[in-house]
Amino acid sequence: MGTLAARATRENGAVKDRANWLVALQFLSIGVLLIVPFTVPGAPLWSGQQSAVLAVLLIMVGIVLAGAGVAALGRDLVPWVAPRPGARLRTTGVYRLTRNPIYVGLLVAAAGWVIWFARIDLIVAWVALVVVLAVKARIEQHRLVDAFGDEYVEYADRTPLMLWARGIR
């Protein structure tokens, strides 16, 4: 983790970061979650009205949470591990609850998707997405310290990285 956290450089004003491969894994995991239920045969592990209601609620909550994070970032939204040059730090609204509302929203919505389809292959893909986003968030926090210094460190001390882990690790 420490080596990836230290590998951001600037070239012609653009950030080149060896940790950006995590973006590909993130989109691959999301793609698997979205495509597999419609292209790969598989039997559900469970079914029922309660699981369907829970799935829909989680999908809705996740979309709202991720959407609020996207809206708060606006033009500063980037998929990379380093913030956009000139971006300002967001610490209010949904960013008051978690430093990564988009990731948390994606995971909550994806959990609803997995519950809806109830397939083991989707559970595995969701776990992979959890790991990728957790690693990406941990690396990103170091890029944010580089960009915002003590302001980000103070924010990190009072706000969880996802739903856990205050401070910089």
GROMACS .gro file of C-alpha atoms in nm:
model
  169
    1MET     CA    1   0.000   0.000   0.000
    2GLY     CA    2   0.278   0.242   0.092
    3THR     CA    3   0.444   0.211  -0.250
    4LEU     CA    4   0.126   0.286  -0.440
    5ALA     CA    5   0.050   0.573  -0.206
    6ALA     CA    6   0.377   0.742  -0.299
    7ARG     CA    7   0.365   0.716  -0.680
    8ALA     CA    8   0.192   1.025  -0.818
    9THR     CA    9   0.386   1.253  -1.053
   10ARG     CA   10   0.300   1.546  -1.276
   11GLU     CA   11   0.385   1.548  -1.643
   12ASN     CA   12   0.282   1.850  -1.854
   13GLY     CA   13   0.035   1.947  -1.581
   14ALA     CA   14  -0.141   1.609  -1.585
   15VAL     CA   15  -0.118   1.368  -1.295
   16LYS     CA   16   0.036   1.033  -1.386
   17ASP     CA   17  -0.035   0.783  -1.115
   18ARG     CA   18   0.059   0.417  -1.105
   19ALA     CA   19  -0.243   0.347  -0.884
   20ASN     CA   20  -0.487   0.445  -1.161
   21TRP     CA   21  -0.507   0.077  -1.265
   22LEU     CA   22  -0.758   0.049  -0.980
   23VAL     CA   23  -1.002   0.249  -1.195
   24ALA     CA   24  -1.000  -0.032  -1.452
   25LEU     CA   25  -1.065  -0.291  -1.180
   26GLN     CA   26  -1.346  -0.075  -1.040
   27PHE     CA   27  -1.522  -0.054  -1.377
   28LEU     CA   28  -1.456  -0.422  -1.448
   29SER     CA   29  -1.620  -0.522  -1.118
   30ILE     CA   30  -1.919  -0.296  -1.187
   31GLY     CA   31  -1.945  -0.433  -1.542
   32VAL     CA   32  -1.946  -0.792  -1.416
   33LEU     CA   33  -2.221  -0.706  -1.168
   34LEU     CA   34  -2.434  -0.547  -1.439
   35ILE     CA   35  -2.376  -0.791  -1.726
   36VAL     CA   36  -2.351  -1.137  -1.566
   37PRO     CA   37  -2.717  -1.169  -1.459
   38PHE     CA   38  -2.825  -1.128  -1.823
   39THR     CA   39  -2.552  -1.328  -1.997
   40VAL     CA   40  -2.449  -1.613  -1.767
   41PRO     CA   41  -2.703  -1.874  -1.657
   42GLY     CA   42  -2.736  -1.921  -1.284
   43ALA     CA   43  -2.994  -2.014  -1.025
   44PRO     CA   44  -3.081  -1.774  -0.743
   45LEU     CA   45  -2.974  -1.873  -0.393
   46TRP     CA   46  -3.293  -1.727  -0.245
   47SER     CA   47  -3.612  -1.548  -0.343
   48GLY     CA   48  -3.902  -1.382  -0.174
   49GLN     CA   49  -4.084  -1.058  -0.128
   50GLN     CA   50  -3.873  -0.943   0.169
   51SER     CA   51  -3.547  -0.981  -0.022
   52ALA     CA   52  -3.697  -0.800  -0.322
   53VAL     CA   53  -3.811  -0.508  -0.103
   54LEU     CA   54  -3.471  -0.492   0.069
   55ALA     CA   55  -3.295  -0.502  -0.269
   56VAL     CA   56  -3.500  -0.214  -0.410
   57LEU     CA   57  -3.450  -0.005  -0.094
   58LEU     CA   58  -3.073  -0.060  -0.101
   59ILE     CA   59  -3.053   0.025  -0.470
   60MET     CA   60  -3.250   0.346  -0.413
   61VAL     CA   61  -3.046   0.452  -0.107
   62GLY     CA   62  -2.722   0.375  -0.290
   63ILE     CA   63  -2.823   0.576  -0.596
   64VAL     CA   64  -2.924   0.874  -0.381
   65LEU     CA   65  -2.600   0.862  -0.179
   66ALA     CA   66  -2.374   0.824  -0.484
   67GLY     CA   67  -2.577   1.084  -0.673
   68ALA     CA   68  -2.540   1.334  -0.389
   69GLY     CA   69  -2.163   1.276  -0.393
   70VAL     CA   70  -2.147   1.326  -0.770
   71ALA     CA   71  -2.359   1.642  -0.749
   72ALA     CA   72  -2.142   1.785  -0.470
   73LEU     CA   73  -1.824   1.730  -0.674
   74GLY     CA   74  -1.970   1.865  -0.997
   75ARG     CA   75  -1.696   1.942  -1.249
   76ASP     CA   76  -1.430   1.827  -1.001
   77LEU     CA   77  -1.543   1.463  -1.036
   78VAL     CA   78  -1.266   1.241  -1.175
   79PRO     CA   79  -1.232   0.861  -1.169
   80TRP     CA   80  -0.858   0.876  -1.089
   81VAL     CA   81  -0.696   0.840  -0.749
   82ALA     CA   82  -0.570   1.201  -0.745
   83PRO     CA   83  -0.806   1.501  -0.730
   84ARG     CA   84  -0.844   1.732  -1.028
   85PRO     CA   85  -0.588   2.015  -1.011
   86GLY     CA   86  -0.757   2.323  -0.867
   87ALA     CA   87  -1.043   2.126  -0.711
   88ARG     CA   88  -1.168   2.235  -0.370
   89LEU     CA   89  -1.211   2.000  -0.076
   90ARG     CA   90  -1.573   1.907   0.000
   91THR     CA   91  -1.648   1.852   0.371
   92THR     CA   92  -2.016   1.943   0.399
   93GLY     CA   93  -2.343   1.786   0.289
   94VAL     CA   94  -2.304   1.416   0.217
   95TYR     CA   95  -1.925   1.456   0.259
   96ARG     CA   96  -1.992   1.531   0.626
   97LEU     CA   97  -2.100   1.166   0.671
   98THR     CA   98  -1.822   0.990   0.478
   99ARG     CA   99  -1.518   1.093   0.278
  100ASN     CA  100  -1.633   0.862  -0.002
  101PRO     CA  101  -2.011   0.888  -0.049
  102ILE     CA  102  -1.987   0.781  -0.413
  103TYR     CA  103  -1.807   0.458  -0.320
  104VAL     CA  104  -2.043   0.388  -0.030
  105GLY     CA  105  -2.341   0.456  -0.256
  106LEU     CA  106  -2.203   0.225  -0.525
  107LEU     CA  107  -2.150  -0.052  -0.270
  108VAL     CA  108  -2.497  -0.012  -0.117
  109ALA     CA  109  -2.667  -0.007  -0.459
  110ALA     CA  110  -2.457  -0.303  -0.575
  111ALA     CA  111  -2.552  -0.493  -0.257
  112GLY     CA  112  -2.917  -0.437  -0.348
  113TRP     CA  113  -2.847  -0.564  -0.700
  114VAL     CA  114  -2.681  -0.877  -0.558
  115ILE     CA  115  -2.974  -0.938  -0.322
  116TRP     CA  116  -3.219  -0.894  -0.611
  117PHE     CA  117  -3.048  -1.157  -0.831
  118ALA     CA  118  -2.925  -1.373  -0.539
  119ARG     CA  119  -2.637  -1.535  -0.724
  120ILE     CA  120  -2.303  -1.654  -0.589
  121ASP     CA  121  -2.109  -1.511  -0.885
  122LEU     CA  122  -2.253  -1.167  -0.809
  123ILE     CA  123  -2.162  -1.201  -0.441
  124VAL     CA  124  -1.802  -1.270  -0.548
  125ALA     CA  125  -1.806  -0.970  -0.786
  126TRP     CA  126  -1.948  -0.748  -0.507
  127VAL     CA  127  -1.673  -0.858  -0.266
  128ALA     CA  128  -1.416  -0.778  -0.537
  129LEU     CA  129  -1.571  -0.432  -0.576
  130VAL     CA  130  -1.554  -0.378  -0.198
  131VAL     CA  131  -1.183  -0.466  -0.199
  132VAL     CA  132  -1.105  -0.247  -0.502
  133LEU     CA  133  -1.290   0.057  -0.364
  134ALA     CA  134  -1.140   0.015  -0.016
  135VAL     CA  135  -0.787   0.000  -0.159
  136LYS     CA  136  -0.859   0.291  -0.395
  137ALA     CA  137  -1.000   0.503  -0.109
  138ARG     CA  138  -0.694   0.436   0.107
  139ILE     CA  139  -0.461   0.544  -0.173
  140GLU     CA  140  -0.675   0.846  -0.262
  141GLN     CA  141  -0.655   0.980   0.091
  142HIS     CA  142  -0.278   1.020   0.048
  143ARG     CA  143  -0.333   1.213  -0.277
  144LEU     CA  144  -0.582   1.434  -0.094
  145VAL     CA  145  -0.329   1.503   0.183
  146ASP     CA  146  -0.083   1.605  -0.090
  147ALA     CA  147  -0.345   1.835  -0.245
  148PHE     CA  148  -0.507   1.984   0.067
  149GLY     CA  149  -0.257   1.928   0.350
  150ASP     CA  150  -0.371   1.986   0.708
  151GLU     CA  151  -0.725   2.075   0.597
  152TYR     CA  152  -0.772   1.719   0.470
  153VAL     CA  153  -0.597   1.563   0.772
  154GLU     CA  154  -0.837   1.747   1.008
  155TYR     CA  155  -1.134   1.642   0.794
  156ALA     CA  156  -1.009   1.280   0.795
  157ASP     CA  157  -0.978   1.285   1.175
  158ARG     CA  158  -1.350   1.359   1.214
  159THR     CA  159  -1.500   1.180   0.911
  160PRO     CA  160  -1.488   0.807   0.826
  161LEU     CA  161  -1.309   0.698   0.510
  162MET     CA  162  -1.609   0.491   0.401
  163LEU     CA  163  -1.821   0.389   0.698
  164TRP     CA  164  -1.523   0.319   0.922
  165ALA     CA  165  -1.160   0.427   0.976
  166ARG     CA  166  -1.122   0.788   1.074
  167GLY     CA  167  -0.780   0.943   1.019
  168ILE     CA  168  -0.515   0.866   0.758
  169ARG     CA  169  -0.391   0.507   0.728
   0.00000   0.00000   0.00000
